[in-house]
CSV table of C-alpha atoms in Angstrom, one decimal:
chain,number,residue,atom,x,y,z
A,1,UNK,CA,-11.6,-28.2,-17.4
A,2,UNK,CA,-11.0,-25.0,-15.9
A,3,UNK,CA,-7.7,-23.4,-15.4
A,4,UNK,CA,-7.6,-21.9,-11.3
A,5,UNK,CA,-5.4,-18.8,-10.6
A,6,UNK,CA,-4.5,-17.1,-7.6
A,7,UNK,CA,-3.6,-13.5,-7.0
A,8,UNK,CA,-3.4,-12.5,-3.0
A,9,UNK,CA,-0.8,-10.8,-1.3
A,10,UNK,CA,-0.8,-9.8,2.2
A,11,UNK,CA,1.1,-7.2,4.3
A,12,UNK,CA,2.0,-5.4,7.7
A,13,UNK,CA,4.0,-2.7,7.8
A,14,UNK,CA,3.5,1.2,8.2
A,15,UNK,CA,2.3,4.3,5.9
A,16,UNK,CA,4.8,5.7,4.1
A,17,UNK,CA,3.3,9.6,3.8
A,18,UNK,CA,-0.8,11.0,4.1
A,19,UNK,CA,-2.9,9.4,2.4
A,20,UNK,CA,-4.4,10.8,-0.5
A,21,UNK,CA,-8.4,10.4,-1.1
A,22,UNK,CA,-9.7,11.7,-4.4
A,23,UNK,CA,-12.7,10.5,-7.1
A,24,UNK,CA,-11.6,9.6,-10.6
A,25,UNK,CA,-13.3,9.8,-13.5
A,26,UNK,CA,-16.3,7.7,-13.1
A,27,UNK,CA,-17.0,9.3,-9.7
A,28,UNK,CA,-15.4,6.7,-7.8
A,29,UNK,CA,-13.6,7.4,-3.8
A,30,UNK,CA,-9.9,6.6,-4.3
A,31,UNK,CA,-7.3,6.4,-1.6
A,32,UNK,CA,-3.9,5.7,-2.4
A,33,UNK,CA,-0.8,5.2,0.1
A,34,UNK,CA,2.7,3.9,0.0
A,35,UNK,CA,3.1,1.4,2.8
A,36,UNK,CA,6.9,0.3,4.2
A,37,UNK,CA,7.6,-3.2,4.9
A,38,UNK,CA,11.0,-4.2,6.5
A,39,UNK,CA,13.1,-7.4,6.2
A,40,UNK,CA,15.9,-7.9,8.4
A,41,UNK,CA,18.8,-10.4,8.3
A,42,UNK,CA,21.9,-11.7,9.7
A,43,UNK,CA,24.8,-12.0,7.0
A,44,UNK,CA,26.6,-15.4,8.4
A,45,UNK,CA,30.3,-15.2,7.5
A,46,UNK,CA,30.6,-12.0,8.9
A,47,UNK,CA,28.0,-11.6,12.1
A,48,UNK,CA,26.8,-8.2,10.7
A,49,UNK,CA,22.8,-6.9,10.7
A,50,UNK,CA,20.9,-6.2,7.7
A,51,UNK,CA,18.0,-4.5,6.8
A,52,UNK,CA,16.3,-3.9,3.4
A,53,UNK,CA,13.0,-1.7,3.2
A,54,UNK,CA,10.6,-2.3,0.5
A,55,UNK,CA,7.9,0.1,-0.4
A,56,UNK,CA,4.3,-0.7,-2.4
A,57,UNK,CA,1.7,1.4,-3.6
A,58,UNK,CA,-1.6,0.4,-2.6
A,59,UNK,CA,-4.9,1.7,-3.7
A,60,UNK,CA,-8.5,1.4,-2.3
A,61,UNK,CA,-11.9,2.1,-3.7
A,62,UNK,CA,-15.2,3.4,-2.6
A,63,UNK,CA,-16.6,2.8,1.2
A,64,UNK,CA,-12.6,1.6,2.1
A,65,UNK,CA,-11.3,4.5,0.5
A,66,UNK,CA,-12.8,6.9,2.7
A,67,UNK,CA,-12.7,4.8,5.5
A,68,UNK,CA,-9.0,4.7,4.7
A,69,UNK,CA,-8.7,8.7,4.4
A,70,UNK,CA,-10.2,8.7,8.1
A,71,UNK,CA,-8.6,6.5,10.0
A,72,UNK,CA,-4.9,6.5,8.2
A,73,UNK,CA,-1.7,8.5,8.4
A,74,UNK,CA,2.1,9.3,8.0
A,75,UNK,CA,3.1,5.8,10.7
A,76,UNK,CA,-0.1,4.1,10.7
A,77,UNK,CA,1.1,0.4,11.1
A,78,UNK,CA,-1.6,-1.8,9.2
A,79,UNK,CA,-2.7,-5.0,7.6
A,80,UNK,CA,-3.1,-5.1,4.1
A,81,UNK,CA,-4.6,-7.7,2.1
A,82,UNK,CA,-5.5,-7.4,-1.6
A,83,UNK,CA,-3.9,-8.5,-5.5
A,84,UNK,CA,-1.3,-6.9,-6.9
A,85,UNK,CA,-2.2,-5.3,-10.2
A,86,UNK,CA,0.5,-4.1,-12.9
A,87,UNK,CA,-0.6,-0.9,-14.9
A,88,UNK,CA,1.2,-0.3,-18.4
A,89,UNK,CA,2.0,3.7,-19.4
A,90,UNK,CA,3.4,5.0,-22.7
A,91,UNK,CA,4.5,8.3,-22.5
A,92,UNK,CA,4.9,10.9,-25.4
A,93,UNK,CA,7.6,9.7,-26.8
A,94,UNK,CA,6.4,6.0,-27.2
A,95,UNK,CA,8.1,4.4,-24.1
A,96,UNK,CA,6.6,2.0,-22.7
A,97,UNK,CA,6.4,2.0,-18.6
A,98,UNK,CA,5.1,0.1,-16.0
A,99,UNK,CA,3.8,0.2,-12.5
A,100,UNK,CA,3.0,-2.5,-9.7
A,101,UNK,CA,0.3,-1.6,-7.1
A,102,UNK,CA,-1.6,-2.9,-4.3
A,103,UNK,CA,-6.0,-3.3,-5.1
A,104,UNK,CA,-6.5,-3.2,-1.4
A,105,UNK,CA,-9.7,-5.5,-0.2
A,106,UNK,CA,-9.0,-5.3,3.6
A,107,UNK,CA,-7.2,-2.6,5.5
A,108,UNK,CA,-7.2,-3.1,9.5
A,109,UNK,CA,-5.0,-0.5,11.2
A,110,UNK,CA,-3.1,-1.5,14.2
A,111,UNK,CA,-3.4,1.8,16.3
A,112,UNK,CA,-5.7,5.0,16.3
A,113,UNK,CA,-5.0,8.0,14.2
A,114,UNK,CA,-2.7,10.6,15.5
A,115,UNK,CA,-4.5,13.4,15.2
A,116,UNK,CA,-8.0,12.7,15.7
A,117,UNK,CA,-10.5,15.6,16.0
A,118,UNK,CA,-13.7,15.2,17.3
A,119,UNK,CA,-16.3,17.6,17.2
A,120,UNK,CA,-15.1,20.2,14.6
């Protein structure tokens, strides 16, 4: 019998700061981009708004990756669907730290990039 597992997340909200394309080690196109979503609320007993943003890293590789580092910037409001991944660190001293990030499968921007150039 085989076990099933499920590891999807999905998100709208807006980019966070540029984009950042690079290639890593293996010669792999990496974009990575910290993405906003907000969550708002009204606290009952007392009638008073609420908002809460939180903020996730997410990552893309290859042919999305530069597609991302194209199309995206500082606003962009997009759709995001991917996994989330958990990466573990230890740093010099022998502590042990971890970091939760977006693996990006589908990015569909909602709007056109600000400060599209065409032609140079």
């Amino acid at each position: 019998m085989s076990s099933r597992a499920l590891n999807k997340i999905m998100l709208i909200g807006n980019v966070g700061q540029e984009p950042r394309l690079s290639v890593n080690k293996l010669g792999t196109t990496v974009c990575s981009f910290s993405l906003a979503t907000n969550r708002e609320w009204t606290v009952k007993r007392t009638g008073q708004n609420k908002e809460s943003t939180q903020w996730h890293e997410i990552v893309t590789f290859t042919k999305l990756a530069e597609i991302c580092g194209q199309i995206l910037t500082k606003g962009t409001r997009v759709y995001v669907s991917g996994r989330i991944q958990t990466l573990g660190f230890e740093n010099e001293k022998g502590e042990r730290f971890s970091r939760v990030e977006i693996v990006a499968n589908e990015v569909e921007a909602f709007e056109k990039r600000k400060k599209e150039v065409y032609g140079r």
